PDB file of N, CA and C in Angstrom:
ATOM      1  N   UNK A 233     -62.987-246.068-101.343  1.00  0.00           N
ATOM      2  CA  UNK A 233     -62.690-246.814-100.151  1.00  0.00           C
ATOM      3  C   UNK A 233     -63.949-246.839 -99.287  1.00  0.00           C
ATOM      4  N   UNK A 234     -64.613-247.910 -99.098  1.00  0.00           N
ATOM      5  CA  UNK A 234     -65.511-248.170 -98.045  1.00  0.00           C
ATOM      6  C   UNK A 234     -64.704-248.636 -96.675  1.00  0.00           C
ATOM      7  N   UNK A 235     -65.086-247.996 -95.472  1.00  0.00           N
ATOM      8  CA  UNK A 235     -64.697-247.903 -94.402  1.00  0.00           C
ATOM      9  C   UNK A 235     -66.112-248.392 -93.117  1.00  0.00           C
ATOM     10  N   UNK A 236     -65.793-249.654 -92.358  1.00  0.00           N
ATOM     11  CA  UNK A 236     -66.967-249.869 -91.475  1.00  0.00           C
ATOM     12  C   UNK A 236     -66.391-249.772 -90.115  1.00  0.00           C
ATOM     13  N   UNK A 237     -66.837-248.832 -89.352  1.00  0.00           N
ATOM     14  CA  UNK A 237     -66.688-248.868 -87.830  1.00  0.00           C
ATOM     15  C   UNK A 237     -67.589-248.912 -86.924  1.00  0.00           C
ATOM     16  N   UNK A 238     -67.642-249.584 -85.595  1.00  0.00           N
ATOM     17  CA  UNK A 238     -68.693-249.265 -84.660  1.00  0.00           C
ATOM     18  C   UNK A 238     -67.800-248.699 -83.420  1.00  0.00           C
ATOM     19  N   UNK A 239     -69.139-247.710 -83.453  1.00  0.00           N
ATOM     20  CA  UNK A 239     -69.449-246.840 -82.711  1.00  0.00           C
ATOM     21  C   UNK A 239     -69.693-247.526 -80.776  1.00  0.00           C
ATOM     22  N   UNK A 240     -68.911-246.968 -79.607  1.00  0.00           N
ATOM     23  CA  UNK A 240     -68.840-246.674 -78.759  1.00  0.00           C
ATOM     24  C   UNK A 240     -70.085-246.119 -78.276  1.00  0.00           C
ATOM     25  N   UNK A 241     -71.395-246.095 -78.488  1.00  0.00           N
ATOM     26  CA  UNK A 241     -72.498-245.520 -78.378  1.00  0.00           C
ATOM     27  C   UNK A 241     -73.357-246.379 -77.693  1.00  0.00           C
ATOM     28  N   UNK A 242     -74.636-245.991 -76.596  1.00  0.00           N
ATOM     29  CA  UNK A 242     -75.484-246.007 -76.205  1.00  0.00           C
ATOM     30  C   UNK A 242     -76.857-246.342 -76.868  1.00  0.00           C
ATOM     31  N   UNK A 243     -76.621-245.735 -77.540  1.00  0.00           N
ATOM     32  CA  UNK A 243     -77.877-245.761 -78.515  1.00  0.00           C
ATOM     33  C   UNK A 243     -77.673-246.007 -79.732  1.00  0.00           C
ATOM     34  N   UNK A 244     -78.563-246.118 -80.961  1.00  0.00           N
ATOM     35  CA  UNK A 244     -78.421-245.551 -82.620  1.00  0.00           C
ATOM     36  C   UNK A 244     -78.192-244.776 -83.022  1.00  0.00           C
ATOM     37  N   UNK A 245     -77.597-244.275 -83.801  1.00  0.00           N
ATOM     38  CA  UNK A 245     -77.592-242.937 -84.430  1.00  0.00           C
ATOM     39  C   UNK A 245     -78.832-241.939 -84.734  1.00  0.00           C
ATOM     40  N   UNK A 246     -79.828-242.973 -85.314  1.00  0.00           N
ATOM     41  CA  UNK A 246     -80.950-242.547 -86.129  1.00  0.00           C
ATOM     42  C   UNK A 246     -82.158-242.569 -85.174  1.00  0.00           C
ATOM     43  N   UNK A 247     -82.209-243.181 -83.803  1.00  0.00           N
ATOM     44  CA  UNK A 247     -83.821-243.555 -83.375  1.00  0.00           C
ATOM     45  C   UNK A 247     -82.560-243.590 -82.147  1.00  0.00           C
ATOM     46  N   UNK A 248     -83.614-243.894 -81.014  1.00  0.00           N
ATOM     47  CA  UNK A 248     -83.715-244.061 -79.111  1.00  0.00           C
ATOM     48  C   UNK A 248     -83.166-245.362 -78.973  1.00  0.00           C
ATOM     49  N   UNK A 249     -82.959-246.438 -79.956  1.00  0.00           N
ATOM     50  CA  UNK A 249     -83.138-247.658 -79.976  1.00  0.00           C
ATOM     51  C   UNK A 249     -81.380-248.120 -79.073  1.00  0.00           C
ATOM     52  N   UNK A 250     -81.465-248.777 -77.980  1.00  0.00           N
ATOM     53  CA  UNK A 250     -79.792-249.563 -77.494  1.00  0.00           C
ATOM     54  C   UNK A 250     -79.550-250.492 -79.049  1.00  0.00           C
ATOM     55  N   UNK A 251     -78.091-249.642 -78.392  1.00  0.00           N
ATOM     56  CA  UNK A 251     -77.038-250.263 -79.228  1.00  0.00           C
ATOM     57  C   UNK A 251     -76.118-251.291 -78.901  1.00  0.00           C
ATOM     58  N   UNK A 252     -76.894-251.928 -77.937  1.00  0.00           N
ATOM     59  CA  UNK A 252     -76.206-252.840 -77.112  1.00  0.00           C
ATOM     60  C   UNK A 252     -76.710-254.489 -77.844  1.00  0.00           C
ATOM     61  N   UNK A 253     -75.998-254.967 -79.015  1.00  0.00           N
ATOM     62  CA  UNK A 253     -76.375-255.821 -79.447  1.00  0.00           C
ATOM     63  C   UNK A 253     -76.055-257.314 -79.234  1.00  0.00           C
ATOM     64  N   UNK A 254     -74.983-257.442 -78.207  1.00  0.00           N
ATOM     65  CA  UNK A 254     -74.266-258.712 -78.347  1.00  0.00           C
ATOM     66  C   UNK A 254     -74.540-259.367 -77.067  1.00  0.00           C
ATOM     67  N   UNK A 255     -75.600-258.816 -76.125  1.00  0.00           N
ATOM     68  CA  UNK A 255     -75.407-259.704 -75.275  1.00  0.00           C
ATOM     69  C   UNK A 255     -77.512-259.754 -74.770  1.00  0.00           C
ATOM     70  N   UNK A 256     -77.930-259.620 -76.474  1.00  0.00           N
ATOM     71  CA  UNK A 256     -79.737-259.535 -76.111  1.00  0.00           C
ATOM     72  C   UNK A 256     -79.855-260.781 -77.457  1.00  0.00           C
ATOM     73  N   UNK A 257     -81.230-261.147 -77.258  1.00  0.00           N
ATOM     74  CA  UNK A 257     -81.874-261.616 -78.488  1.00  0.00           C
ATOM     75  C   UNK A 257     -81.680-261.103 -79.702  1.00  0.00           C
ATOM     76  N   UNK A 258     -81.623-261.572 -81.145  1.00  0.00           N
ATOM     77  CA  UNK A 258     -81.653-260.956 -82.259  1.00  0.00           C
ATOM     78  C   UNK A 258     -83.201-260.417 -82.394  1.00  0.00           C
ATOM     79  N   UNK A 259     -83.123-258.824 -83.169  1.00  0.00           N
ATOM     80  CA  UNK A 259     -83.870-257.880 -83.290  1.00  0.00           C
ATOM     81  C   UNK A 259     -84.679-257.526 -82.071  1.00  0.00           C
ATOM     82  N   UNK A 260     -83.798-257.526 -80.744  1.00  0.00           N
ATOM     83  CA  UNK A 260     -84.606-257.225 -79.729  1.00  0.00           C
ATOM     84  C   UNK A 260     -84.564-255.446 -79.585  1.00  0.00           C
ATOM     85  N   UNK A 261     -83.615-254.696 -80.655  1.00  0.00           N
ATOM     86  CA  UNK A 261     -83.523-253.281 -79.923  1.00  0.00           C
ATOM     87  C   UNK A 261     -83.724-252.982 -81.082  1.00  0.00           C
ATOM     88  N   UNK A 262     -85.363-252.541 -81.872  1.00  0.00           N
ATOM     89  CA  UNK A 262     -85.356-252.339 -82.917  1.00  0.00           C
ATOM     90  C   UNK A 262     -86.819-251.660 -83.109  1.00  0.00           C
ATOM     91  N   UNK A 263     -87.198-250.393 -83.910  1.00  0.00           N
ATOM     92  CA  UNK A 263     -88.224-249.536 -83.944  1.00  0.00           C
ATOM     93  C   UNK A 263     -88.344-249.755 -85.756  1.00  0.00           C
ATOM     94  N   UNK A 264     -89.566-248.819 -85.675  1.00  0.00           N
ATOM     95  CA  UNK A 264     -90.038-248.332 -86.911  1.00  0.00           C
ATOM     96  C   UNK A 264     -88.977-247.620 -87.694  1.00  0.00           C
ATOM     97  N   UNK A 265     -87.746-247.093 -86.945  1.00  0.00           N
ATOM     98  CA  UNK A 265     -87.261-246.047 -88.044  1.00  0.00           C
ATOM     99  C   UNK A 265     -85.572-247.071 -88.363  1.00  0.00           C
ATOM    100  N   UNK A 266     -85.578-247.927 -87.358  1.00  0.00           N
ATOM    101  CA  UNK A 266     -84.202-249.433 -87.773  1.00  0.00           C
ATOM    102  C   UNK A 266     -84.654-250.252 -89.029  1.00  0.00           C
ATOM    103  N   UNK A 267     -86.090-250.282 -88.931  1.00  0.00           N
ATOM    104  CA  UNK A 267     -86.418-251.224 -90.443  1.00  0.00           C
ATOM    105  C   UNK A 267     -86.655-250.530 -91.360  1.00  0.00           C
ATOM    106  N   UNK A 268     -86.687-249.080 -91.737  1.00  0.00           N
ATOM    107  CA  UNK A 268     -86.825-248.764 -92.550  1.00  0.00           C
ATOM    108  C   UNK A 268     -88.454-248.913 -93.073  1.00  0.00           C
ATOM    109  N   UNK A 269     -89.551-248.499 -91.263  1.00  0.00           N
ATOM    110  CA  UNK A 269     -90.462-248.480 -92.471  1.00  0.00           C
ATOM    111  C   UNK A 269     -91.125-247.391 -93.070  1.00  0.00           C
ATOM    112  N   UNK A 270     -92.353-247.214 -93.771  1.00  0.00           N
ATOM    113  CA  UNK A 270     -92.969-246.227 -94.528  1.00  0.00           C
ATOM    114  C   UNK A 270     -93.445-245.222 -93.492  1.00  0.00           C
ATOM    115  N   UNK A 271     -93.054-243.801 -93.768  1.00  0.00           N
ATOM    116  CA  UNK A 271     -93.522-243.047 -93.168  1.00  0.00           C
ATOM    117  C   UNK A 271     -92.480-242.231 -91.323  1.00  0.00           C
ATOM    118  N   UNK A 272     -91.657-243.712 -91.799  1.00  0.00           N
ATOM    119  CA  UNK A 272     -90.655-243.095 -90.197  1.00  0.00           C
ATOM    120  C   UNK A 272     -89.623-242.564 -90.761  1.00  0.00           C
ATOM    121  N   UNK A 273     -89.326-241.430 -90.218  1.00  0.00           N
ATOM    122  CA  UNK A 273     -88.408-240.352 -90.888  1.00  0.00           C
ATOM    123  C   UNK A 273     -87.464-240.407 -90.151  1.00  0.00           C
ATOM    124  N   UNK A 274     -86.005-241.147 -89.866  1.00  0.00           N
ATOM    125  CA  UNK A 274     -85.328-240.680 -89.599  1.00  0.00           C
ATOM    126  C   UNK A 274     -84.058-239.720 -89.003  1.00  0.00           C
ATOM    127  N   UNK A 275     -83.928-239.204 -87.570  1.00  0.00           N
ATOM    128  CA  UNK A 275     -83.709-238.158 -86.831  1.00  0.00           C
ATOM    129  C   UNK A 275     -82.447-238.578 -86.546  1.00  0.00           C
ATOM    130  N   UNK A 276     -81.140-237.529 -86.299  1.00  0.00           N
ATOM    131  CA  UNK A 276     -79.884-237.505 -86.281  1.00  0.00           C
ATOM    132  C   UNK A 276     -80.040-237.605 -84.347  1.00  0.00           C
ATOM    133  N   UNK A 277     -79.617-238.636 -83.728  1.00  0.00           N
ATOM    134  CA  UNK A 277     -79.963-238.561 -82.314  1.00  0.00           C
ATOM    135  C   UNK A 277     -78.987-238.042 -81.772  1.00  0.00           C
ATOM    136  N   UNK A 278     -79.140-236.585 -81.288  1.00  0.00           N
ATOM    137  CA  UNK A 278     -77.729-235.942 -80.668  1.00  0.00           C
ATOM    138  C   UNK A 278     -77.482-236.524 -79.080  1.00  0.00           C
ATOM    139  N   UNK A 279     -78.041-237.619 -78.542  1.00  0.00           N
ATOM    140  CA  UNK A 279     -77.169-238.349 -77.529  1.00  0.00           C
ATOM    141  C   UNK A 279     -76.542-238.914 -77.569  1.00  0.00           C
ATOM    142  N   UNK A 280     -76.867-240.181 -79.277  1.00  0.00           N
ATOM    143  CA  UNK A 280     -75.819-240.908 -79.192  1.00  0.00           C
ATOM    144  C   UNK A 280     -74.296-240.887 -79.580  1.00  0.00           C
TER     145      UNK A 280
END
């Protein structure tokens, strides 16, 4: 069973980045570690 929910959150899970997507430009809240690039590792963000 695949299961998709969103999250009530401030932020991303993974990076600082707003999670506030529906009322900005497309890819306006987006870092090195949202695209997946080389070398950005990933961090569990305990605020959001």
């Amino acid at each position: 069973m695949e299961v998709h929910v969103e999250l009530q959150t401030a932020s991303k899970m993974f990076c600082a980045c707003a999670a506030d997507h529906f009322q900005v430009a497309a890819n306006a809240h987006i870092c090195p570690v949202c695209t997946g690039q080389p070398g950005a590792l990933p961090v569990i963000n305990g605020r959001a």
